[in-house]
Structures are given as C-alpha cells and as structure tokens.
Short mmCIF file of C-alpha atoms in Angstrom, two decimals:
data_model
loop_
_atom_site.label_atom_id
_atom_site.label_comp_id
_atom_site.label_asym_id
_atom_site.label_seq_id
_atom_site.Cartn_x
_atom_site.Cartn_y
_atom_site.Cartn_z
CA MET A 1 42.31 5.47 -23.35
CA LYS A 2 44.56 5.48 -20.31
CA VAL A 3 45.26 8.33 -17.86
CA ILE A 4 47.99 8.36 -15.23
CA VAL A 5 47.67 10.61 -12.17
CA THR A 6 51.02 11.04 -10.42
CA GLU A 7 50.02 13.38 -7.56
CA ARG A 8 47.01 13.40 -5.29
CA ILE A 9 43.85 15.14 -6.54
CA ALA A 10 40.23 15.02 -5.39
CA ASP A 11 38.65 11.55 -5.52
CA GLU A 12 35.68 13.08 -7.33
CA GLY A 13 37.98 13.94 -10.23
CA ILE A 14 39.18 10.36 -10.53
CA GLU A 15 35.59 9.12 -10.42
CA TYR A 16 34.63 11.55 -13.19
CA LEU A 17 37.27 10.12 -15.52
CA VAL A 18 36.17 6.56 -14.77
CA GLN A 19 32.54 7.46 -15.43
CA LYS A 20 33.58 8.90 -18.80
CA GLY A 21 35.07 5.56 -19.76
CA PHE A 22 38.77 6.18 -19.19
CA GLU A 23 41.15 3.73 -17.56
CA VAL A 24 42.76 5.63 -14.69
CA ASP A 25 45.91 4.67 -12.78
CA THR A 26 46.71 6.64 -9.63
CA LYS A 27 50.42 6.11 -9.13
CA TYR A 28 51.37 8.49 -6.34
CA GLY A 29 55.01 8.52 -5.29
CA LEU A 30 56.45 6.94 -8.44
CA SER A 31 60.18 7.40 -8.79
CA ARG A 32 61.41 9.24 -11.85
CA GLU A 33 62.78 6.06 -13.35
CA GLU A 34 59.50 4.22 -12.81
CA LEU A 35 57.51 7.02 -14.44
CA LEU A 36 59.80 7.08 -17.48
CA ASP A 37 59.32 3.31 -17.83
CA VAL A 38 55.51 3.39 -17.79
CA ILE A 39 54.69 6.70 -19.53
CA PRO A 40 54.57 5.17 -23.07
CA GLU A 41 51.35 3.37 -22.02
CA TYR A 42 49.35 6.54 -21.35
CA ASP A 43 47.29 8.96 -23.41
CA ALA A 44 47.18 11.62 -20.68
CA ILE A 45 49.06 12.59 -17.53
CA ILE A 46 47.75 14.67 -14.64
CA VAL A 47 50.28 16.29 -12.29
CA ARG A 48 50.42 19.00 -9.66
CA SER A 49 53.67 20.82 -8.87
CA VAL A 50 56.25 18.06 -8.30
CA THR A 51 56.21 15.81 -11.37
CA LYS A 52 58.29 17.23 -14.23
CA VAL A 53 56.74 16.87 -17.67
CA ASP A 54 59.97 17.80 -19.41
CA GLU A 55 61.71 17.00 -22.69
CA GLU A 56 63.03 13.70 -21.33
CA LEU A 57 59.60 12.46 -20.31
CA ILE A 58 57.88 13.81 -23.42
CA SER A 59 60.39 12.05 -25.67
CA LYS A 60 59.39 8.71 -24.11
CA ALA A 61 55.64 9.45 -24.01
CA SER A 62 54.88 8.03 -27.43
CA ASN A 63 51.08 7.97 -26.89
CA LEU A 64 50.69 11.13 -24.83
CA LYS A 65 47.98 13.49 -26.08
CA VAL A 66 47.24 15.65 -23.02
CA ALA A 67 49.27 16.96 -20.07
CA GLY A 68 47.14 18.40 -17.27
CA ARG A 69 48.38 20.53 -14.37
CA ALA A 70 45.96 20.58 -11.42
CA GLY A 71 46.68 24.16 -10.44
CA ASN A 72 47.51 27.59 -11.78
CA GLY A 73 51.12 27.53 -12.94
CA ILE A 74 52.74 25.32 -15.56
CA ASP A 75 56.37 25.73 -14.46
CA ASN A 76 56.86 21.97 -14.30
CA ILE A 77 55.51 21.36 -17.82
CA ASP A 78 57.65 22.10 -20.89
CA VAL A 79 54.92 23.72 -22.97
CA ASN A 80 57.12 24.24 -26.03
CA ALA A 81 58.18 20.60 -26.07
CA CYS A 82 54.55 19.54 -25.69
CA THR A 83 53.46 21.83 -28.50
CA GLY A 84 56.19 20.46 -30.75
CA ARG A 85 54.82 16.97 -30.16
CA GLY A 86 51.19 18.02 -30.52
CA ILE A 87 50.44 17.43 -26.83
CA ILE A 88 47.65 19.62 -25.44
CA VAL A 89 48.51 21.36 -22.16
CA VAL A 90 45.69 22.33 -19.79
CA ASN A 91 45.65 23.85 -16.30
CA THR A 92 43.15 25.39 -13.86
CA PRO A 93 43.96 29.08 -13.31
CA GLU A 94 40.54 30.00 -11.87
CA SER A 95 40.11 27.18 -9.39
CA ASN A 96 42.00 28.52 -6.39
CA ILE A 97 41.49 32.28 -6.59
CA MET A 98 39.03 32.36 -3.66
CA ALA A 99 41.51 30.51 -1.46
CA ALA A 100 44.28 32.97 -2.35
CA GLY A 101 42.03 35.98 -1.77
CA GLU A 102 40.80 34.73 1.59
CA LEU A 103 44.35 34.08 2.81
CA ALA A 104 45.34 37.67 2.06
CA VAL A 105 42.38 38.96 4.08
CA ALA A 106 43.16 36.53 6.92
CA LEU A 107 46.74 37.81 7.04
CA ALA A 108 45.42 41.38 7.16
CA TYR A 109 43.23 40.64 10.19
CA ALA A 110 46.04 38.72 11.88
CA ILE A 111 48.60 41.52 11.64
CA PHE A 112 46.11 44.19 12.73
CA ARG A 113 45.27 42.20 15.88
CA ASN A 114 48.69 40.56 16.56
CA LEU A 115 47.03 37.14 16.55
CA PRO A 116 50.06 34.81 16.18
CA ARG A 117 52.00 36.58 18.95
CA VAL A 118 48.94 36.51 21.21
CA HIS A 119 48.39 32.82 20.49
CA ILE A 120 51.99 31.90 21.34
CA ALA A 121 51.88 34.00 24.52
CA ALA A 122 48.64 32.36 25.67
CA LYS A 123 50.05 28.89 25.00
CA ASN A 124 52.89 29.89 27.33
CA ARG A 125 50.33 31.04 29.97
CA ASP A 126 50.94 34.74 29.35
CA PHE A 127 47.48 36.31 29.35
CA ARG A 128 48.50 39.95 29.75
CA ARG A 129 46.21 41.27 27.05
CA ASN A 130 47.39 44.85 27.56
CA LEU A 131 50.65 43.83 25.86
CA PHE A 132 48.89 42.99 22.61
CA ILE A 133 46.61 45.92 21.80
CA GLY A 134 45.88 45.94 18.08
CA ASN A 135 43.93 48.06 15.62
CA GLU A 136 40.63 47.76 13.78
CA LEU A 137 40.24 47.55 10.02
CA ASP A 138 36.97 49.47 10.26
CA ARG A 139 37.17 52.83 8.44
CA LYS A 140 40.85 52.37 7.60
CA THR A 141 42.15 52.66 4.01
CA ALA A 142 43.22 49.51 2.17
CA GLY A 143 45.47 49.89 -0.86
CA VAL A 144 45.14 46.99 -3.32
CA ILE A 145 47.96 46.72 -5.87
CA GLY A 146 46.50 44.75 -8.78
CA LEU A 147 42.72 44.60 -9.29
CA GLY A 148 42.58 41.36 -11.26
CA ARG A 149 40.78 38.16 -10.32
CA ILE A 150 42.26 37.80 -6.83
CA GLY A 151 42.66 41.51 -6.15
CA SER A 152 38.98 42.15 -6.84
CA ILE A 153 38.02 39.36 -4.40
CA VAL A 154 40.21 40.92 -1.72
CA ALA A 155 38.81 44.39 -2.41
CA THR A 156 35.24 43.12 -2.05
CA LYS A 157 35.98 41.37 1.26
CA LEU A 158 37.80 44.38 2.68
CA LYS A 159 34.90 46.65 1.72
CA GLY A 160 32.76 44.23 3.71
CA SER A 161 34.97 45.09 6.69
CA ASN A 162 33.93 48.73 6.21
CA MET A 163 37.30 49.72 4.85
CA ARG A 164 37.81 52.41 2.26
CA VAL A 165 39.43 50.54 -0.64
CA ILE A 166 41.70 52.19 -3.18
CA ALA A 167 43.64 50.36 -5.90
CA TYR A 168 46.42 50.83 -8.42
CA ASP A 169 46.26 48.86 -11.65
CA PRO A 170 47.17 50.65 -14.90
CA TYR A 171 45.69 47.88 -17.04
CA ILE A 172 42.15 47.79 -15.59
CA THR A 173 39.41 50.07 -16.92
CA ASP A 174 37.47 52.66 -14.94
CA ASP A 175 34.32 50.57 -15.34
CA LYS A 176 35.95 47.68 -13.48
CA PHE A 177 36.90 50.00 -10.63
CA LYS A 178 33.34 51.29 -10.46
CA LYS A 179 31.94 47.76 -10.56
CA PHE A 180 33.73 46.89 -7.32
CA GLY A 181 33.26 50.29 -5.70
CA VAL A 182 37.01 50.87 -5.57
CA GLU A 183 38.70 54.26 -5.88
CA LYS A 184 41.30 54.39 -8.65
CA CYS A 185 44.82 55.62 -7.97
CA GLU A 186 46.55 56.96 -11.08
CA THR A 187 50.01 56.29 -9.63
CA LEU A 188 51.54 53.84 -7.17
CA GLU A 189 52.75 56.76 -5.07
CA GLU A 190 49.17 57.99 -4.70
CA LEU A 191 48.20 54.62 -3.20
CA LEU A 192 51.22 54.38 -0.90
CA THR A 193 50.68 57.74 0.77
CA GLN A 194 47.04 57.01 1.70
CA SER A 195 47.02 53.35 2.77
CA ASP A 196 46.86 51.88 6.25
CA LEU A 197 47.04 48.42 4.68
CA ILE A 198 48.83 47.54 1.43
CA THR A 199 48.11 44.17 -0.18
CA PHE A 200 49.68 42.81 -3.38
CA HIS A 201 47.85 40.96 -6.15
CA THR A 202 50.00 41.48 -9.21
CA PRO A 203 52.24 39.17 -11.24
CA LYS A 204 56.01 39.13 -10.87
CA THR A 205 57.46 40.76 -13.98
CA LYS A 206 60.47 42.93 -14.75
CA GLU A 207 58.30 45.94 -13.96
CA THR A 208 56.81 44.68 -10.68
CA TYR A 209 59.82 42.86 -9.18
CA GLY A 210 61.05 45.06 -6.34
CA MET A 211 58.33 47.62 -7.05
CA ILE A 212 58.30 48.50 -3.34
CA GLY A 213 61.73 49.37 -2.00
CA GLU A 214 63.29 51.76 0.46
CA GLU A 215 62.10 54.93 -1.26
CA GLN A 216 58.54 53.67 -1.69
CA LEU A 217 58.31 52.55 1.94
CA LYS A 218 59.34 56.03 3.05
CA LEU A 219 56.28 57.39 1.23
CA CYS A 220 53.96 55.18 3.28
CA LYS A 221 52.20 56.25 6.46
CA ARG A 222 54.04 55.43 9.64
CA GLY A 223 52.35 52.34 11.06
CA VAL A 224 51.31 50.92 7.68
CA ARG A 225 50.78 47.16 7.48
CA ILE A 226 51.77 45.10 4.44
CA VAL A 227 50.42 41.80 3.08
CA ASN A 228 52.09 39.89 0.23
CA ALA A 229 50.27 36.71 -0.75
CA ALA A 230 51.02 37.12 -4.45
CA ARG A 231 54.65 36.60 -5.51
CA GLY A 232 57.94 36.77 -3.66
CA GLY A 233 60.09 39.76 -4.51
CA LEU A 234 57.37 42.36 -5.14
CA VAL A 235 58.58 43.97 -1.93
CA ASN A 236 62.34 44.30 -1.46
CA GLU A 237 62.84 42.10 1.61
CA LYS A 238 65.87 43.97 2.99
CA ALA A 239 64.04 47.31 2.75
CA LEU A 240 61.00 45.74 4.39
CA TYR A 241 63.11 44.23 7.17
CA ASP A 242 64.76 47.57 7.91
CA SER A 243 61.42 49.39 7.92
CA LEU A 244 59.87 46.78 10.24
CA LYS A 245 62.82 46.99 12.63
CA GLU A 246 62.62 50.77 12.70
CA GLY A 247 58.85 50.70 13.23
CA HIS A 248 57.80 52.63 10.14
CA VAL A 249 56.02 49.48 8.95
CA ALA A 250 54.04 48.17 11.92
CA ALA A 251 53.66 44.57 10.72
CA ALA A 252 53.70 42.33 7.66
CA GLY A 253 51.93 39.15 6.60
CA ILE A 254 54.04 37.22 4.06
CA ASP A 255 52.96 34.06 2.22
CA VAL A 256 55.67 34.21 -0.45
CA LEU A 257 59.41 34.73 -0.06
CA ASP A 258 62.29 35.60 -2.38
CA PRO A 259 63.75 33.07 -2.86
CA GLU A 260 61.31 30.53 -1.49
CA PRO A 261 62.29 27.60 0.75
CA SER A 262 61.66 23.96 -0.02
CA TYR A 263 58.12 23.15 1.06
CA ASP A 264 58.77 19.41 1.28
CA LYS A 265 61.77 19.17 3.63
CA ALA A 266 61.38 18.39 7.32
CA PRO A 267 62.69 21.07 9.73
CA GLU A 268 65.83 19.13 10.52
CA ASN A 269 66.70 19.05 6.82
CA GLN A 270 65.76 22.66 6.08
CA SER A 271 68.71 24.99 5.46
CA TYR A 272 66.64 28.04 4.46
CA THR A 273 67.27 31.31 6.28
CA ASN A 274 65.60 34.71 5.99
CA PRO A 275 65.92 37.70 8.37
CA LEU A 276 62.15 38.27 8.20
CA LEU A 277 61.67 35.03 10.14
CA GLU A 278 63.39 36.62 13.12
CA LEU A 279 60.90 39.47 13.58
CA GLU A 280 57.94 39.19 15.95
CA ASN A 281 55.86 41.63 13.90
CA VAL A 282 56.03 39.44 10.78
CA ILE A 283 53.73 36.51 10.03
CA VAL A 284 55.16 34.03 7.54
CA THR A 285 53.06 31.27 6.02
CA PRO A 286 54.46 28.56 3.66
CA HIS A 287 52.81 29.64 0.39
CA LEU A 288 49.36 28.54 1.55
CA GLY A 289 47.39 30.57 -1.00
CA ALA A 290 45.86 27.55 -2.70
CA SER A 291 45.90 25.19 0.29
CA THR A 292 42.23 24.66 1.11
CA GLU A 293 40.03 21.60 0.74
CA GLU A 294 37.77 23.56 -1.58
CA ALA A 295 40.64 24.67 -3.82
CA ASN A 296 42.00 21.12 -3.91
CA TYR A 297 38.54 19.89 -4.89
CA ASN A 298 38.17 22.57 -7.54
CA VAL A 299 41.52 21.97 -9.22
CA GLY A 300 41.07 18.19 -9.10
CA THR A 301 37.61 18.14 -10.66
CA GLU A 302 38.30 20.92 -13.18
CA ILE A 303 41.50 19.36 -14.51
CA THR A 304 39.86 16.00 -15.07
CA ARG A 305 37.01 17.69 -16.96
CA LEU A 306 39.52 19.45 -19.22
CA VAL A 307 41.60 16.32 -19.78
CA ALA A 308 38.52 14.27 -20.62
CA GLY A 309 37.29 16.90 -23.06
CA ALA A 310 40.64 17.17 -24.78
CA LEU A 311 40.95 13.39 -25.13
CA LYS A 312 37.50 13.30 -26.71
CA GLY A 313 38.49 15.93 -29.25
CA GLU A 314 36.48 18.78 -27.76
CA MET A 315 37.72 22.39 -27.83
CA VAL A 316 38.95 23.17 -24.33
CA ALA A 317 40.75 26.08 -22.69
CA ALA A 318 44.19 24.76 -23.57
CA VAL A 319 47.38 26.65 -22.84
CA ASN A 320 48.86 25.91 -26.23
CA MET A 321 46.02 25.24 -28.67
CA PRO A 322 44.02 27.81 -30.66
CA PRO A 323 40.30 27.08 -31.05
CA MET A 324 40.10 26.67 -34.79
CA ASN A 325 39.17 24.09 -37.32
CA VAL A 326 41.10 25.03 -40.45
CA LYS A 327 42.00 22.41 -43.04
CA ASP A 328 45.09 24.23 -44.19
CA LEU A 329 46.51 26.29 -41.33
CA SER A 330 49.46 27.45 -43.44
CA ASP A 331 47.10 29.66 -45.50
CA LEU A 332 45.91 31.44 -42.36
CA LYS A 333 49.24 31.69 -40.54
CA PRO A 334 50.48 35.01 -42.03
CA TYR A 335 47.21 36.69 -41.01
CA LEU A 336 47.46 35.19 -37.53
CA ASP A 337 51.01 36.53 -37.23
CA LEU A 338 49.96 39.96 -38.48
CA ALA A 339 46.99 40.12 -36.12
CA GLU A 340 49.13 39.22 -33.11
CA MET A 341 51.76 41.82 -34.05
CA LEU A 342 49.12 44.55 -34.32
CA GLY A 343 47.87 43.66 -30.84
CA LYS A 344 51.38 43.60 -29.34
CA ILE A 345 52.24 47.13 -30.36
CA TYR A 346 49.94 49.13 -28.08
CA TYR A 347 51.30 48.51 -24.56
CA GLN A 348 54.87 48.47 -25.86
CA ALA A 349 54.42 51.99 -27.21
CA GLU A 350 51.68 53.50 -24.99
CA LYS A 351 50.69 53.45 -21.31
CA GLU A 352 47.16 54.86 -21.13
CA THR A 353 44.51 52.30 -20.11
CA VAL A 354 42.53 50.88 -23.03
CA GLN A 355 38.73 51.01 -22.69
CA LYS A 356 37.76 49.38 -25.99
CA ILE A 357 39.44 47.39 -28.76
CA GLU A 358 37.83 47.59 -32.19
CA ILE A 359 39.03 45.27 -34.96
CA ILE A 360 38.03 45.96 -38.58
CA TYR A 361 38.59 43.48 -41.41
CA SER A 362 38.55 44.85 -44.95
CA GLY A 363 38.83 43.41 -48.46
CA ASP A 364 39.22 39.65 -48.84
CA LEU A 365 39.27 39.14 -45.07
CA ALA A 366 35.68 40.35 -44.85
CA GLU A 367 34.65 37.08 -46.51
CA MET A 368 36.61 34.89 -44.09
CA GLU A 369 35.88 33.49 -40.64
CA THR A 370 37.91 35.96 -38.59
CA ARG A 371 37.24 34.96 -34.98
CA VAL A 372 40.62 33.30 -34.58
CA LEU A 373 42.28 36.42 -36.03
CA SER A 374 40.52 38.59 -33.47
CA LEU A 375 41.65 36.26 -30.71
CA SER A 376 45.17 36.55 -32.08
CA VAL A 377 44.96 40.36 -31.78
CA LEU A 378 43.76 40.03 -28.17
CA LYS A 379 46.46 37.48 -27.41
CA GLY A 380 49.12 39.85 -28.70
CA PHE A 381 47.62 42.77 -26.78
CA LEU A 382 47.71 40.84 -23.48
CA GLU A 383 51.10 39.13 -23.70
CA PRO A 384 53.26 42.16 -22.77
CA ILE A 385 51.22 42.80 -19.58
CA SER A 386 49.80 39.45 -18.45
CA LYS A 387 51.17 37.18 -15.74
CA ASP A 388 49.16 34.24 -17.07
CA LYS A 389 49.83 32.20 -20.17
CA VAL A 390 47.63 33.77 -22.85
CA ASN A 391 46.13 31.53 -25.51
CA TYR A 392 43.48 31.68 -28.18
CA VAL A 393 40.91 30.23 -25.81
CA ASN A 394 41.37 32.45 -22.79
CA ALA A 395 42.27 35.76 -24.46
CA GLU A 396 38.71 37.03 -24.87
CA LEU A 397 37.77 36.06 -21.29
CA MET A 398 40.84 37.85 -19.95
CA ILE A 399 39.89 40.98 -21.91
CA LYS A 400 36.37 40.80 -20.50
CA ASN A 401 37.69 40.38 -16.95
CA MET A 402 39.76 43.54 -17.42
CA GLY A 403 36.58 45.43 -18.30
CA ILE A 404 37.66 46.11 -21.90
CA LEU A 405 34.96 46.18 -24.58
CA PHE A 406 35.86 44.18 -27.69
CA VAL A 407 34.05 44.65 -31.03
CA GLU A 408 34.65 43.29 -34.52
CA SER A 409 33.39 44.60 -37.86
CA LYS A 410 33.93 43.93 -41.58
CA SER A 411 34.00 45.95 -44.77
CA SER A 412 34.36 44.52 -48.27
CA GLU A 413 35.36 47.92 -49.70
CA LEU A 414 39.10 48.52 -49.94
CA ASP A 415 41.01 50.62 -52.46
CA LYS A 416 44.76 50.18 -52.02
CA TYR A 417 45.11 46.65 -50.61
CA THR A 418 43.44 43.31 -51.17
CA ASN A 419 43.22 42.74 -47.40
CA LEU A 420 43.61 44.94 -44.33
CA ILE A 421 43.36 44.48 -40.57
CA THR A 422 42.82 47.69 -38.57
CA VAL A 423 42.93 47.68 -34.78
CA LYS A 424 41.61 50.73 -32.95
CA PHE A 425 42.53 51.19 -29.30
CA HIS A 426 40.09 53.49 -27.51
CA THR A 427 41.19 55.14 -24.27
CA LYS A 428 39.41 57.66 -22.08
CA LYS A 429 41.14 60.53 -23.91
CA LYS A 430 41.80 59.41 -27.45
CA GLN A 431 41.76 56.70 -30.13
CA GLN A 432 44.87 55.13 -31.66
CA SER A 433 44.76 52.88 -34.71
CA ILE A 434 47.22 50.48 -36.32
CA SER A 435 46.75 48.74 -39.68
CA GLY A 436 48.52 45.94 -41.48
CA THR A 437 48.22 43.84 -44.60
CA VAL A 438 49.63 40.66 -46.11
CA PHE A 439 51.09 40.76 -49.63
CA ALA A 440 51.23 37.59 -51.73
CA ARG A 441 49.76 35.69 -48.75
CA GLU A 442 53.02 35.75 -46.79
CA GLU A 443 54.65 39.22 -46.76
CA ILE A 444 53.48 41.10 -43.66
CA ARG A 445 53.45 44.91 -43.65
CA ILE A 446 52.51 47.57 -41.10
CA VAL A 447 50.89 50.30 -43.20
CA ASP A 448 49.46 52.68 -40.59
CA PHE A 449 50.93 53.43 -37.18
CA PHE A 450 48.84 55.76 -35.01
CA GLY A 451 47.82 57.84 -38.04
CA TYR A 452 51.15 57.81 -39.91
CA LYS A 453 51.33 55.98 -43.26
CA LEU A 454 54.08 53.37 -43.57
CA ASP A 455 55.05 50.31 -45.55
CA PHE A 456 57.13 48.49 -43.00
CA GLU A 457 58.01 44.83 -42.57
CA PRO A 458 58.03 44.01 -38.85
CA THR A 459 61.10 42.20 -37.53
CA PRO A 460 61.83 40.70 -34.08
CA TYR A 461 63.30 43.97 -32.70
CA VAL A 462 62.01 47.39 -33.75
CA ILE A 463 62.56 50.82 -32.22
CA ALA A 464 59.50 53.06 -32.65
CA ILE A 465 60.42 56.75 -32.49
CA GLN A 466 58.30 59.90 -32.55
CA ASN A 467 60.11 63.15 -33.21
CA ILE A 468 59.67 66.73 -34.34
CA ASP A 469 60.11 66.88 -38.13
CA LYS A 470 63.34 68.83 -38.52
CA PRO A 471 66.72 68.17 -40.20
CA GLY A 472 69.47 66.19 -38.50
CA ILE A 473 67.47 63.90 -36.23
CA ILE A 474 67.79 60.81 -38.44
CA GLY A 475 71.56 61.19 -38.53
CA ARG A 476 71.86 61.64 -34.77
CA ILE A 477 69.70 58.54 -34.14
CA GLY A 478 71.84 56.48 -36.51
CA THR A 479 75.05 57.75 -34.96
CA MET A 480 73.89 57.01 -31.42
CA LEU A 481 72.84 53.45 -32.32
CA GLY A 482 76.19 52.92 -34.07
CA GLU A 483 78.10 54.13 -31.02
CA ALA A 484 76.11 51.61 -28.96
CA ASP A 485 77.22 48.87 -31.39
CA ILE A 486 73.63 48.29 -32.54
CA ASN A 487 73.26 47.39 -36.21
CA ILE A 488 70.32 48.88 -38.13
CA ALA A 489 68.70 46.37 -40.48
CA ALA A 490 66.05 48.69 -41.95
CA MET A 491 64.33 51.97 -41.21
CA GLN A 492 61.39 54.00 -42.40
CA TRP A 493 60.22 57.51 -41.49
CA SER A 494 56.78 58.97 -42.03
CA ARG A 495 55.24 62.40 -41.48
CA ASN A 496 51.81 63.87 -42.10
CA ARG A 497 52.77 67.53 -42.51
CA LYS A 498 56.16 69.16 -42.99
CA GLY A 499 57.59 70.63 -39.82
CA GLU A 500 55.19 68.87 -37.42
CA LYS A 501 55.67 65.38 -35.93
CA ALA A 502 57.09 62.29 -37.60
CA VAL A 503 57.38 58.64 -36.63
CA SER A 504 59.85 55.97 -37.57
CA PHE A 505 60.31 52.25 -37.33
CA VAL A 506 63.95 51.20 -37.01
CA SER A 507 64.69 47.47 -37.28
CA VAL A 508 67.74 46.42 -35.28
CA ASP A 509 69.53 43.13 -34.83
CA VAL A 510 69.26 42.92 -31.03
CA GLU A 511 67.02 44.12 -28.24
CA VAL A 512 67.93 47.66 -27.21
CA SER A 513 68.55 48.38 -23.53
CA ASN A 514 66.62 50.94 -21.50
CA GLU A 515 69.81 52.99 -21.27
CA VAL A 516 70.02 53.31 -25.07
CA LEU A 517 66.32 54.16 -25.28
CA GLU A 518 66.80 56.89 -22.68
CA SER A 519 69.74 58.23 -24.69
CA LEU A 520 67.59 58.34 -27.83
CA LYS A 521 64.91 60.22 -25.91
CA GLY A 522 67.57 62.72 -24.92
CA ILE A 523 68.21 63.75 -28.52
CA ASP A 524 66.85 67.24 -29.14
CA GLY A 525 63.59 66.81 -31.07
CA VAL A 526 62.90 63.16 -30.12
CA LEU A 527 59.59 62.94 -28.26
CA LYS A 528 59.26 59.19 -27.63
CA ALA A 529 61.28 56.02 -28.15
CA SER A 530 59.87 52.54 -27.51
CA MET A 531 61.22 49.02 -27.96
CA LEU A 532 58.80 46.80 -29.86
CA LYS A 533 59.36 43.04 -29.80
CA PHE A 534 57.47 40.86 -32.27
#
C-alpha cells in the first residue's frame, strides 16, 4: 500500500512506515493541481496544517483509506466527507501538550522579568538595569483557567516555581484538583480577584469567547499579568489593550491573536495589524505552542503509527470511527442514538460538576455487548463541553482525564419495557438519572427525566422546563413561544405529586434563542428552562 506525505514530519516517522512494508512518497511542496493528479494512487495521506483534504480532493482519492493529520486540529480535513467515503481520520492531540504548556510558563517568566525589552535594550547597548526591574513568581498567586491536559501541566510547573496555584474549571472534578495540589475556584470572578498571573488553557467556544472583557479586567488586581497561549479571542483584545495602556494590567504574553495573521508570509508581504503589537509591555509570539523539535518528533512518529495501524485493519484512536465489530450495525444504531442522547442531556440542563457516571442496562440489553453503547453515552456527555473532537475511541480516556469515575452494570429483570438504558449522574450534592428505551427496535423514547416519568420521543430541538405545578403555566408557555414565532411540534408534562414541581419536554421546529429562554424563565412559576439539542 502507498502513503503520500505532503508536509514535513520527523524522518523517524517515515522510516517507521517503510519498516512496516509501506511504499512512502514524500512530496513536499506539491501544487494543488499536482496533488489532485496523483492522489488516486494512494491508500493514505499524511498532512500537517497547510494541505486541504477537502471534498474536491476526497472525490478524486479513489483508493484513499486513511487521512492523517500530524497535529492536534483537523480544520484542514473534511471529516464528514471522509466519513461518507469510509475514510478513517486520525490525528495526534496528545503529542504537543508539553510544548504548549512550557511556552505558557516561558511567557509568564518573560513578562514578570521584562525579558524581551531588556534584550532589545542590551542589543542597543543600553545596560541601565534599573530601568527594567521586574517581579518574582515566588509566592505569587497563579490563576489557571482550564485544568485540562495543558492546564494541569502549567499548574504543576508553576507550583514548582513556589507559586500558589488556583484554577477555575467547572467540568473537572474535585479529585483532579486535589491530584495536582490546586485550589478550586467555584467562579471565574473568584479566580480573577486573587491572581497575580492569569493563564488560559480552555477551548474557544460560544461560552469562552470573550470570557475576559472590560468588566472582568476591572475585577483583577492592579498589576496583574496575563498569558494567553490557548486560543485567540478568550480575552477581548480592545479591553486588554486599554487596560495595558492604563497600567491596570502590567504586562501580557500572547501566543494567539484574534484574528490571527498569516504565519507563512514574509514581513514585506504581511498586511496584518493589531494595536497590541504597539505596546512595549506585551510579548507576542507567532502561535509557537507546538513549535519544538520534540513536539515535531512526537506528532510525526505518532501519526505514522496510527496510519499504519489503520491501514492494517487495527482499531486505532480515529476521529470518526467507533471501535466495534458488529455484523449488522443497523440493528444497534437505535440504541447507539439513544445512548448518546441520554449522555447529551446532562450539561445542557445542569451545571454542577459530575463526579461519577453510572450506566445500567436492563432487559434484553443485559445480554448484549454494551461497551460501544457506554462509549456512546460518554461521547454524548462530552460533546456539549469539549473542545476536542470526541469519538468512540477517545471518550473514555477523556472522561478519565477529567477525573470522572465511570461504571457499568446490567440487570436482566425489567417489568415495563423489553430494554432500558439508565444513566445516573453523580455530583457532590446529588444524583440525577435519565432513562430511555427503544420500541420495535427503532422508536426511541425518554421515559424518565431526573425522576419524572415520561414517554417522550426526542427531536432535534427540545425545551426542557421545570415549573411549579399550578394552573395556567402551560398556556403562558405556549403563548410566549407563539409570540416568538416558534412552532411547537409536541409537548409532554409530568409531575410526581399535585401542587409540587413538574417538568416538561417541548419539541420545537428551530433552536430557541437565549432571549426566549430568559423570557420563559421569567414566567411566574417557571423554575428552569434549558435548550436541549439532539
């Protein structure tokens, strides 16, 4: 089988493929037209960030079985198009985390000691060291936003600098905080008011984009220093610029910008401008997080191992392939869909950090191999909160890295249904459970929602509402949705005892805006309203 490598990776990776018996062509710098001409010859392609594995290329790649991205993201690979053609997509999300973590720490040291300014001054024969007095990290407080893979590396290294480390991450368990000796902040504001250094290690989502703006910066200590080596846009750049100019923020180390410049153009061809580049108390690096020899070696050797395994038919950590060997997948698909829906509900309806996920299979399912169903629950649970592409291979590892305990059990005894999947979400304060079943092997139903009995068919857009059980609320909800021009497809209410609390699932034709949800919450008697997307 033939493999084409279109961008430079470690020589050791190429040698590994050759040793495994593959014919490897390293064709760096191919034009787009040349690549489209030769791609039908190859069984696998390995790229980095420049080559586009898009619909056009995939349509011509008649023999392509694997597309490998030597790096974390897969922005330049059309995963849906690959999946539609049965092409396995693999990448290397773990291979450059040390490089990214170390850069964040390096930026922290540099802005505390004014190193770039001092370096430029010395090069210009200005050795007046009294002009560049800095500060020590020792016994200062570092606030880490995001305690995932990279954030935990940064926290560990900063603790080694004798810093007090606090962190904010609503999706990481208390055990994970304790493991790294990091103090947990329940709110972002709690972190901002205490930190001498703030460093970001969170994905860019609708919730995190612009999470630090003018108001948040005002909460920070005067003289705070900020490092962003995660994603551009987590800090509002205008607010940061103003705060740096005024002196409230003493300095910033920025590896990512919003938007980012072209990293391939020579200076004379670069048209990018950004006010942050004008400030002496700002260090800007050109997205160097993964730019180390070690990271390049890691991504190059890891991607070739994955590509070789996939070509040989082994189960690998693919972005788009579940690890199952089922002769007739259509029989299992309704249960996979149900399991994923049950997992998706929690963080769309609740906010409290989950400590343990317990999955119970009852009835006919107790006789089946259910591992892939459990992975589907975990996949659904992670998708609303994860920056990374979640798949059936990496879901369990991601849960483990978050410090969440995962258990599975089975029971053949079942009265009302022939099959039932129950997912229990354990938090520090309570337990919430959701159950679902499949009728006639294809009709999916949610039958228990946090203790309320239902018989509800999930649809793409559902509003989950909790309210006090009293007359008139249903009508007011319907009226408000009608006034917002939102069509109700189906609805079901459930209560446990008259006059207490009730819940409802309302299927609608379109996604409901936050403004409409807030209006629903404003109805007298409505306690909660959440948008669930399946």
